[in-house]
């Protein structure tokens, strides 16, 4: 836990500082997904973030969903696959699929 | 998730306790389960399985989908002896992803010059280990050859359930060591866990090669332990 970026410590610190924070967690992966289940991305209301849920492919989309979750307080379950096989604008170039759970830290 | 839940999870992680965050994906409710504490009956079986395997994932519990996020402390090595072997180990361990602490009361050996950038403590294991306790996610390697320095740490490693306990020395040296440790109250089962002679048998000869053999044996002990759920 020392010396490396730890999104869960960041999330706790940000919330204690009074920021509005969402936590995104990889729930499930199929095929060659870059980050395993349990990986985290933490986002604040200004779009600052730490951590990762993919190799950088879908973070932008997760951040914009997270801002909605921060505003509404309702968790969301997102799914990302290869770009041309899904309705999402972004996708995973590696060909894998991931599900990401986004919730607000209250 | 409530901040208090996240704070409890982070506290367990800081304390190097195996822990698990269970999130109900329908209700959004989450709860932290920490090793050694009482767990809710509904989650126990699935949580134990996930924690033992070290694998996060979703499970169905009473018709609801629950995500179990496993947090195991990162494995680390405590080496007794600021010797040539541990100088090499200090280079290998970070490559494999292990934190390393070296303890040796002999100030002629434990110098910052010989161990630049290493977490080095020039003190007796008796004095250091109560402050920095060993745990199930620690590998203990005793390589001073000196019973006055090694024995206490070895006994402590066995009692604290270190996933790996290795000791340098010939079979003859080890035979005498077992007698001393038995006299300290350790059981036969505990003593059987000591890896001696230390290191995987790769025919290691130089201190660097012995360090490699120790590192490989530690990785083997940890990976086998994680899969089987039992101390290797």
mmCIF file of C-alpha atoms in Angstrom:
data_model
loop_
_atom_site.group_PDB
_atom_site.id
_atom_site.type_symbol
_atom_site.label_atom_id
_atom_site.label_comp_id
_atom_site.label_asym_id
_atom_site.label_seq_id
_atom_site.Cartn_x
_atom_site.Cartn_y
_atom_site.Cartn_z
ATOM 1 C CA UNK A 1 0.000 0.000 0.000
ATOM 2 C CA UNK A 2 2.961 2.304 0.363
ATOM 3 C CA UNK A 3 4.390 4.378 -2.420
ATOM 4 C CA UNK A 4 1.880 3.378 -5.070
ATOM 5 C CA UNK A 5 -1.371 5.024 -6.086
ATOM 6 C CA UNK A 6 -4.203 3.555 -4.044
ATOM 7 C CA UNK A 7 -7.609 4.685 -5.340
ATOM 8 C CA UNK A 8 -9.437 3.565 -2.188
ATOM 9 C CA UNK A 9 -7.215 5.692 0.054
ATOM 10 C CA UNK A 10 -7.608 8.563 -2.406
ATOM 11 C CA UNK A 11 -11.408 8.148 -2.330
ATOM 12 C CA UNK A 12 -11.493 8.267 1.471
ATOM 13 C CA UNK A 13 -9.191 11.294 1.567
ATOM 14 C CA UNK A 14 -11.151 13.219 -1.054
ATOM 15 C CA UNK A 15 -14.484 12.552 0.673
ATOM 16 C CA UNK A 16 -13.063 13.668 4.030
ATOM 17 C CA UNK A 17 -11.902 16.851 2.313
ATOM 18 C CA UNK A 18 -15.548 17.479 1.462
ATOM 19 C CA UNK A 19 -15.375 16.596 -2.205
ATOM 20 C CA UNK A 20 -18.211 14.741 -3.932
ATOM 21 C CA UNK A 21 -16.803 11.398 -4.990
ATOM 22 C CA UNK A 22 -17.818 8.420 -7.127
ATOM 23 C CA UNK A 23 -16.133 5.040 -7.068
ATOM 24 C CA UNK A 24 -16.066 2.860 -10.181
ATOM 25 C CA UNK A 25 -15.256 -0.838 -9.780
ATOM 26 C CA UNK A 26 -14.648 -3.519 -12.406
ATOM 27 C CA UNK A 27 -17.254 -6.172 -11.521
ATOM 28 C CA UNK A 28 -16.739 -8.697 -14.255
ATOM 29 C CA UNK A 29 -14.471 -9.300 -17.230
ATOM 30 C CA UNK A 30 -14.692 -11.579 -20.251
ATOM 31 C CA UNK A 31 -11.854 -12.344 -22.640
ATOM 32 C CA UNK A 32 -8.687 -10.299 -22.496
ATOM 33 C CA UNK A 33 -9.611 -7.367 -20.302
ATOM 34 C CA UNK A 34 -6.705 -5.184 -19.187
ATOM 35 C CA UNK A 35 -7.725 -4.741 -15.545
ATOM 36 C CA UNK A 36 -9.065 -7.557 -13.354
ATOM 37 C CA UNK A 37 -12.323 -7.588 -11.380
ATOM 38 C CA UNK A 38 -11.931 -5.428 -8.287
ATOM 39 C CA UNK A 39 -9.943 -2.650 -9.987
ATOM 40 C CA UNK A 40 -10.985 0.872 -9.078
ATOM 41 C CA UNK A 41 -11.273 4.323 -10.595
ATOM 42 C CA UNK A 42 -12.159 7.171 -8.252
ATOM 43 C CA UNK A 43 -13.671 10.382 -9.632
ATOM 44 C CA UNK A 44 -14.581 13.707 -8.005
ATOM 45 C CA UNK A 45 -17.230 16.234 -9.058
ATOM 46 C CA UNK A 46 -14.669 18.218 -11.076
ATOM 47 C CA UNK A 47 -13.625 15.184 -13.103
ATOM 48 C CA UNK A 48 -10.339 14.598 -11.259
ATOM 49 C CA UNK A 49 -9.572 10.884 -11.168
ATOM 50 C CA UNK A 50 -7.120 8.262 -9.878
ATOM 51 C CA UNK A 51 -6.741 4.585 -10.721
ATOM 52 C CA UNK A 52 -8.027 2.669 -13.733
ATOM 53 C CA UNK A 53 -10.690 0.223 -14.913
ATOM 54 C CA UNK A 54 -9.104 -0.482 -18.301
ATOM 55 C CA UNK A 55 -5.934 0.359 -20.147
ATOM 56 C CA UNK A 56 -7.232 3.872 -20.651
ATOM 57 C CA UNK A 57 -9.811 2.857 -23.304
ATOM 58 C CA UNK A 58 -13.047 3.539 -21.435
ATOM 59 C CA UNK A 59 -12.000 5.791 -18.564
ATOM 60 C CA UNK A 60 -13.378 8.890 -20.325
ATOM 61 C CA UNK A 61 -16.843 7.344 -20.589
ATOM 62 C CA UNK A 62 -16.748 6.069 -16.995
ATOM 63 C CA UNK A 63 -15.823 9.546 -15.753
ATOM 64 C CA UNK A 64 -18.749 11.188 -17.532
ATOM 65 C CA UNK A 65 -21.142 8.524 -16.169
ATOM 66 C CA UNK A 66 -19.618 9.033 -12.724
ATOM 67 C CA UNK A 67 -20.453 12.743 -12.839
ATOM 68 C CA UNK A 68 -24.113 11.778 -13.419
ATOM 69 C CA UNK A 69 -23.944 9.323 -10.529
ATOM 70 C CA UNK A 70 -22.480 12.009 -8.258
ATOM 71 C CA UNK A 71 -25.358 14.311 -9.241
ATOM 72 C CA UNK A 72 -28.162 11.735 -8.923
ATOM 73 C CA UNK A 73 -26.822 9.471 -6.173
ATOM 74 C CA UNK A 74 -28.101 6.423 -8.080
ATOM 75 C CA UNK A 75 -25.530 3.704 -8.821
ATOM 76 C CA UNK A 76 -25.074 2.527 -12.409
ATOM 77 C CA UNK A 77 -23.878 -0.686 -13.966
ATOM 78 C CA UNK A 78 -21.995 -0.059 -17.218
ATOM 79 C CA UNK A 79 -20.881 -2.551 -19.817
ATOM 80 C CA UNK A 80 -18.157 -2.044 -22.374
ATOM 81 C CA UNK A 81 -17.190 -4.310 -25.241
ATOM 82 C CA UNK A 82 -15.343 -3.953 -28.516
ATOM 83 C CA UNK A 83 -16.184 -0.614 -30.048
ATOM 84 C CA UNK A 84 -18.141 -1.756 -33.107
ATOM 85 C CA UNK A 85 -20.148 -4.443 -31.319
ATOM 86 C CA UNK A 86 -21.873 -2.268 -28.764
ATOM 87 C CA UNK A 87 -23.940 0.858 -28.567
ATOM 88 C CA UNK A 88 -21.218 2.579 -26.572
ATOM 89 C CA UNK A 89 -19.123 5.151 -28.323
ATOM 90 C CA UNK A 90 -15.959 3.821 -26.775
ATOM 91 C CA UNK A 91 -14.766 0.244 -26.587
ATOM 92 C CA UNK A 92 -11.938 -2.028 -25.651
ATOM 93 C CA UNK A 93 -9.453 -2.494 -28.475
ATOM 94 C CA UNK A 94 -8.203 -5.701 -26.848
ATOM 95 C CA UNK A 95 -11.480 -7.447 -27.725
ATOM 96 C CA UNK A 96 -12.511 -8.096 -24.139
ATOM 97 C CA UNK A 97 -15.670 -7.027 -22.340
ATOM 98 C CA UNK A 98 -16.012 -5.507 -18.889
ATOM 99 C CA UNK A 99 -18.800 -4.531 -16.521
ATOM 100 C CA UNK A 100 -18.212 -1.539 -14.271
ATOM 101 C CA UNK A 101 -20.244 -0.573 -11.216
ATOM 102 C CA UNK A 102 -20.306 3.144 -10.428
ATOM 103 C CA UNK A 103 -21.557 4.377 -7.045
ATOM 104 C CA UNK A 104 -21.466 7.586 -5.064
ATOM 105 C CA UNK A 105 -19.513 7.771 -1.820
ATOM 106 C CA UNK A 106 -21.851 9.194 0.802
ATOM 107 C CA UNK B 1 -21.098 3.302 -0.432
ATOM 108 C CA UNK B 2 -20.983 4.933 2.939
ATOM 109 C CA UNK B 3 -17.719 6.624 3.893
ATOM 110 C CA UNK B 4 -17.662 4.636 7.159
ATOM 111 C CA UNK B 5 -17.644 1.383 5.157
ATOM 112 C CA UNK B 6 -14.744 2.585 3.021
ATOM 113 C CA UNK B 7 -12.893 3.780 6.135
ATOM 114 C CA UNK B 8 -13.320 0.348 7.772
ATOM 115 C CA UNK B 9 -12.015 -1.344 4.632
ATOM 116 C CA UNK B 10 -8.999 0.954 4.423
ATOM 117 C CA UNK B 11 -8.264 0.420 8.130
ATOM 118 C CA UNK B 12 -8.208 -3.366 7.620
ATOM 119 C CA UNK B 13 -5.944 -2.952 4.595
ATOM 120 C CA UNK B 14 -3.556 -0.704 6.538
ATOM 121 C CA UNK B 15 -3.455 -3.288 9.328
ATOM 122 C CA UNK B 16 -2.530 -5.956 6.738
ATOM 123 C CA UNK B 17 -5.670 -7.986 7.443
ATOM 124 C CA UNK B 18 -7.266 -9.949 4.636
ATOM 125 C CA UNK B 19 -10.618 -8.312 3.968
ATOM 126 C CA UNK B 20 -13.514 -8.340 1.587
ATOM 127 C CA UNK B 21 -16.035 -5.739 0.487
ATOM 128 C CA UNK B 22 -19.424 -7.226 -0.390
ATOM 129 C CA UNK B 23 -21.637 -4.947 -2.495
ATOM 130 C CA UNK B 24 -25.247 -5.841 -3.271
ATOM 131 C CA UNK B 25 -25.619 -4.657 -6.858
ATOM 132 C CA UNK B 26 -29.407 -4.349 -6.560
ATOM 133 C CA UNK B 27 -29.646 -2.342 -3.341
ATOM 134 C CA UNK B 28 -26.186 -0.725 -3.511
ATOM 135 C CA UNK B 29 -25.579 -1.681 0.114
ATOM 136 C CA UNK B 30 -22.083 -2.768 1.061
ATOM 137 C CA UNK B 31 -20.434 -4.394 4.041
ATOM 138 C CA UNK B 32 -16.807 -5.097 5.003
ATOM 139 C CA UNK B 33 -15.771 -8.555 6.164
ATOM 140 C CA UNK B 34 -12.409 -8.754 7.922
ATOM 141 C CA UNK B 35 -10.421 -11.919 8.583
ATOM 142 C CA UNK B 36 -10.880 -13.228 12.109
ATOM 143 C CA UNK B 37 -14.106 -11.317 12.804
ATOM 144 C CA UNK B 38 -17.715 -12.491 12.851
ATOM 145 C CA UNK B 39 -19.306 -12.590 9.396
ATOM 146 C CA UNK B 40 -22.983 -12.604 8.375
ATOM 147 C CA UNK B 41 -24.211 -16.179 7.795
ATOM 148 C CA UNK B 42 -25.545 -15.460 4.327
ATOM 149 C CA UNK B 43 -22.151 -14.353 3.054
ATOM 150 C CA UNK B 44 -19.830 -16.655 4.956
ATOM 151 C CA UNK B 45 -19.434 -19.527 2.502
ATOM 152 C CA UNK B 46 -18.972 -17.380 -0.605
ATOM 153 C CA UNK B 47 -16.729 -14.919 1.227
ATOM 154 C CA UNK B 48 -14.444 -17.620 2.584
ATOM 155 C CA UNK B 49 -14.127 -19.150 -0.859
ATOM 156 C CA UNK B 50 -13.310 -15.793 -2.475
ATOM 157 C CA UNK B 51 -10.826 -14.788 0.214
ATOM 158 C CA UNK B 52 -9.051 -18.124 0.080
ATOM 159 C CA UNK B 53 -8.764 -18.053 -3.697
ATOM 160 C CA UNK B 54 -7.838 -14.358 -3.606
ATOM 161 C CA UNK B 55 -10.322 -13.769 -6.436
ATOM 162 C CA UNK B 56 -12.910 -11.011 -6.717
ATOM 163 C CA UNK B 57 -16.162 -11.686 -8.549
ATOM 164 C CA UNK B 58 -19.966 -11.687 -8.480
ATOM 165 C CA UNK B 59 -22.006 -14.346 -6.710
ATOM 166 C CA UNK B 60 -25.750 -14.990 -6.425
ATOM 167 C CA UNK B 61 -26.927 -14.977 -2.813
ATOM 168 C CA UNK B 62 -30.623 -15.510 -2.077
ATOM 169 C CA UNK B 63 -31.556 -14.330 -5.567
ATOM 170 C CA UNK B 64 -29.502 -11.152 -5.400
ATOM 171 C CA UNK B 65 -26.244 -10.376 -7.169
ATOM 172 C CA UNK B 66 -23.417 -9.505 -4.825
ATOM 173 C CA UNK B 67 -19.943 -8.380 -5.851
ATOM 174 C CA UNK B 68 -17.194 -9.657 -3.576
ATOM 175 C CA UNK B 69 -14.036 -7.567 -3.795
ATOM 176 C CA UNK B 70 -11.120 -9.344 -2.140
ATOM 177 C CA UNK B 71 -8.294 -7.347 -0.573
ATOM 178 C CA UNK B 72 -5.258 -9.377 0.419
ATOM 179 C CA UNK B 73 -2.226 -7.628 1.923
ATOM 180 C CA UNK B 74 0.694 -7.464 -0.504
ATOM 181 C CA UNK B 75 3.204 -10.195 0.355
ATOM 182 C CA UNK B 76 6.476 -9.036 1.852
ATOM 183 C CA UNK B 77 9.748 -10.500 3.025
ATOM 184 C CA UNK B 78 11.465 -10.045 6.375
ATOM 185 C CA UNK B 79 15.077 -11.227 6.161
ATOM 186 C CA UNK B 80 17.221 -11.770 9.219
ATOM 187 C CA UNK B 81 20.827 -11.045 8.279
ATOM 188 C CA UNK B 82 22.430 -8.122 6.453
ATOM 189 C CA UNK B 83 24.690 -10.425 4.503
ATOM 190 C CA UNK B 84 25.872 -10.926 0.930
ATOM 191 C CA UNK B 85 22.803 -13.068 0.119
ATOM 192 C CA UNK B 86 20.379 -10.367 1.259
ATOM 193 C CA UNK B 87 22.276 -7.696 -0.679
ATOM 194 C CA UNK B 88 21.315 -9.682 -3.779
ATOM 195 C CA UNK B 89 17.804 -10.369 -2.436
ATOM 196 C CA UNK B 90 17.319 -6.624 -1.994
ATOM 197 C CA UNK B 91 17.723 -6.265 -5.765
ATOM 198 C CA UNK B 92 15.526 -9.236 -6.686
ATOM 199 C CA UNK B 93 12.578 -8.680 -4.336
ATOM 200 C CA UNK B 94 11.334 -5.393 -5.840
ATOM 201 C CA UNK B 95 11.439 -6.870 -9.349
ATOM 202 C CA UNK B 96 9.095 -9.653 -8.233
ATOM 203 C CA UNK B 97 6.917 -7.135 -6.355
ATOM 204 C CA UNK B 98 7.788 -7.932 -2.760
ATOM 205 C CA UNK B 99 8.602 -5.357 -0.100
ATOM 206 C CA UNK B 100 11.695 -6.319 1.877
ATOM 207 C CA UNK B 101 12.841 -5.498 5.412
ATOM 208 C CA UNK B 102 16.279 -6.616 6.616
ATOM 209 C CA UNK B 103 17.028 -6.984 10.327
ATOM 210 C CA UNK B 104 20.517 -7.561 11.759
ATOM 211 C CA UNK B 105 21.875 -6.323 15.107
ATOM 212 C CA UNK B 106 25.470 -6.497 13.878
ATOM 213 C CA UNK B 107 26.179 -2.914 12.946
ATOM 214 C CA UNK B 108 29.260 -3.919 10.953
ATOM 215 C CA UNK B 109 26.942 -5.778 8.550
ATOM 216 C CA UNK B 110 23.857 -3.569 8.696
ATOM 217 C CA UNK B 111 25.263 -0.416 7.139
ATOM 218 C CA UNK B 112 23.414 1.969 4.826
ATOM 219 C CA UNK B 113 26.378 1.803 2.416
ATOM 220 C CA UNK B 114 25.894 -1.915 1.896
ATOM 221 C CA UNK B 115 22.104 -1.582 1.670
ATOM 222 C CA UNK B 116 21.339 1.641 -0.099
ATOM 223 C CA UNK B 117 17.618 2.353 -0.363
ATOM 224 C CA UNK B 118 16.706 -0.780 1.623
ATOM 225 C CA UNK B 119 14.465 -0.879 4.716
ATOM 226 C CA UNK B 120 17.294 -1.924 7.054
ATOM 227 C CA UNK B 121 17.054 -2.188 10.834
ATOM 228 C CA UNK B 122 20.279 -2.608 12.856
ATOM 229 C CA UNK B 123 18.696 -4.161 15.928
ATOM 230 C CA UNK B 124 17.811 -7.508 17.491
ATOM 231 C CA UNK B 125 14.751 -9.339 16.115
ATOM 232 C CA UNK B 126 13.531 -9.570 19.752
ATOM 233 C CA UNK B 127 13.320 -5.787 19.816
ATOM 234 C CA UNK B 128 12.098 -5.163 16.273
ATOM 235 C CA UNK B 129 9.437 -7.834 15.712
ATOM 236 C CA UNK B 130 7.123 -6.829 18.593
ATOM 237 C CA UNK B 131 6.905 -3.369 16.974
ATOM 238 C CA UNK B 132 6.600 -4.687 13.438
ATOM 239 C CA UNK B 133 4.769 -8.000 13.788
ATOM 240 C CA UNK B 134 5.067 -10.802 11.274
ATOM 241 C CA UNK B 135 1.836 -12.058 9.703
ATOM 242 C CA UNK B 136 0.365 -14.626 7.329
ATOM 243 C CA UNK B 137 1.341 -12.494 4.333
ATOM 244 C CA UNK B 138 4.999 -12.293 5.334
ATOM 245 C CA UNK B 139 7.857 -14.559 4.290
ATOM 246 C CA UNK B 140 10.594 -14.923 6.878
ATOM 247 C CA UNK B 141 14.094 -15.831 5.713
ATOM 248 C CA UNK B 142 16.751 -16.262 8.412
ATOM 249 C CA UNK B 143 20.230 -16.254 6.916
ATOM 250 C CA UNK B 144 22.702 -15.119 9.587
ATOM 251 C CA UNK B 145 23.785 -18.662 10.528
ATOM 252 C CA UNK B 146 23.855 -17.413 14.126
ATOM 253 C CA UNK B 147 21.318 -19.028 16.500
ATOM 254 C CA UNK B 148 21.419 -15.975 18.784
ATOM 255 C CA UNK B 149 20.002 -13.886 15.928
ATOM 256 C CA UNK B 150 18.000 -16.393 13.854
ATOM 257 C CA UNK B 151 16.196 -18.551 16.422
ATOM 258 C CA UNK B 152 13.841 -15.984 17.928
ATOM 259 C CA UNK B 153 12.786 -14.767 14.494
ATOM 260 C CA UNK B 154 12.190 -18.316 13.236
ATOM 261 C CA UNK B 155 10.036 -19.142 16.267
ATOM 262 C CA UNK B 156 8.113 -15.904 15.776
ATOM 263 C CA UNK B 157 7.621 -16.650 12.059
ATOM 264 C CA UNK B 158 6.134 -20.059 12.845
ATOM 265 C CA UNK B 159 3.916 -18.780 15.658
ATOM 266 C CA UNK B 160 2.606 -15.878 13.561
ATOM 267 C CA UNK B 161 1.807 -18.166 10.646
ATOM 268 C CA UNK B 162 4.176 -16.648 8.082
ATOM 269 C CA UNK B 163 3.385 -18.243 4.729
ATOM 270 C CA UNK B 164 7.076 -19.016 4.358
ATOM 271 C CA UNK B 165 9.758 -19.666 6.946
ATOM 272 C CA UNK B 166 13.208 -20.502 5.604
ATOM 273 C CA UNK B 167 16.526 -20.952 7.376
ATOM 274 C CA UNK B 168 20.054 -21.060 6.004
ATOM 275 C CA UNK B 169 22.319 -23.892 7.080
ATOM 276 C CA UNK B 170 23.299 -27.467 6.380
ATOM 277 C CA UNK B 171 21.116 -30.406 7.365
ATOM 278 C CA UNK B 172 23.355 -30.955 10.396
ATOM 279 C CA UNK B 173 23.024 -27.307 11.481
ATOM 280 C CA UNK B 174 19.290 -27.563 10.934
ATOM 281 C CA UNK B 175 19.045 -30.691 13.082
ATOM 282 C CA UNK B 176 20.509 -28.803 16.027
ATOM 283 C CA UNK B 177 18.263 -25.845 15.278
ATOM 284 C CA UNK B 178 15.167 -28.049 15.433
ATOM 285 C CA UNK B 179 16.229 -29.285 18.879
ATOM 286 C CA UNK B 180 16.644 -25.707 20.140
ATOM 287 C CA UNK B 181 13.291 -24.572 18.704
ATOM 288 C CA UNK B 182 11.525 -27.619 20.146
ATOM 289 C CA UNK B 183 12.957 -26.647 23.530
ATOM 290 C CA UNK B 184 11.376 -23.210 22.980
ATOM 291 C CA UNK B 185 7.981 -24.936 22.829
ATOM 292 C CA UNK B 186 7.350 -25.246 19.100
ATOM 293 C CA UNK B 187 5.484 -28.318 17.924
ATOM 294 C CA UNK B 188 6.690 -30.867 15.404
ATOM 295 C CA UNK B 189 4.071 -29.677 12.885
ATOM 296 C CA UNK B 190 5.272 -26.113 13.219
ATOM 297 C CA UNK B 191 8.921 -27.109 12.876
ATOM 298 C CA UNK B 192 8.170 -29.161 9.762
ATOM 299 C CA UNK B 193 7.191 -25.922 8.017
ATOM 300 C CA UNK B 194 10.738 -24.553 8.064
ATOM 301 C CA UNK B 195 12.338 -24.694 4.623
ATOM 302 C CA UNK B 196 15.872 -25.909 5.187
ATOM 303 C CA UNK B 197 18.257 -26.016 3.519
ATOM 304 C CA UNK B 198 16.838 -22.720 2.292
ATOM 305 C CA UNK B 199 15.894 -22.083 -1.337
ATOM 306 C CA UNK B 200 14.595 -24.132 -4.247
ATOM 307 C CA UNK B 201 17.086 -26.794 -5.261
ATOM 308 C CA UNK B 202 18.568 -25.201 -8.375
ATOM 309 C CA UNK B 203 22.138 -26.043 -7.426
ATOM 310 C CA UNK B 204 22.714 -22.467 -6.273
ATOM 311 C CA UNK B 205 26.301 -21.706 -5.315
ATOM 312 C CA UNK B 206 27.009 -17.949 -5.311
ATOM 313 C CA UNK B 207 25.211 -15.602 -2.889
ATOM 314 C CA UNK B 208 23.281 -14.165 -5.848
ATOM 315 C CA UNK B 209 22.141 -17.617 -6.938
ATOM 316 C CA UNK B 210 21.107 -18.484 -3.375
ATOM 317 C CA UNK B 211 19.094 -15.251 -3.247
ATOM 318 C CA UNK B 212 17.373 -16.313 -6.480
ATOM 319 C CA UNK B 213 16.639 -19.776 -5.042
ATOM 320 C CA UNK B 214 15.144 -18.176 -1.902
ATOM 321 C CA UNK B 215 13.064 -15.734 -3.945
ATOM 322 C CA UNK B 216 11.731 -18.557 -6.124
ATOM 323 C CA UNK B 217 10.893 -20.659 -3.065
ATOM 324 C CA UNK B 218 9.004 -17.727 -1.541
ATOM 325 C CA UNK B 219 6.981 -17.210 -4.728
ATOM 326 C CA UNK B 220 6.185 -20.923 -4.836
ATOM 327 C CA UNK B 221 5.071 -20.929 -1.197
ATOM 328 C CA UNK B 222 2.818 -17.924 -1.733
ATOM 329 C CA UNK B 223 1.224 -19.061 -4.990
ATOM 330 C CA UNK B 224 0.610 -22.606 -3.800
ATOM 331 C CA UNK B 225 -0.829 -21.284 -0.559
ATOM 332 C CA UNK B 226 -3.204 -18.931 -2.339
ATOM 333 C CA UNK B 227 -4.561 -21.688 -4.551
ATOM 334 C CA UNK B 228 -4.917 -24.364 -1.917
ATOM 335 C CA UNK B 229 -5.912 -22.096 0.953
ATOM 336 C CA UNK B 230 -3.439 -23.825 3.215
ATOM 337 C CA UNK B 231 -0.032 -22.872 4.485
ATOM 338 C CA UNK B 232 2.569 -24.327 2.154
#
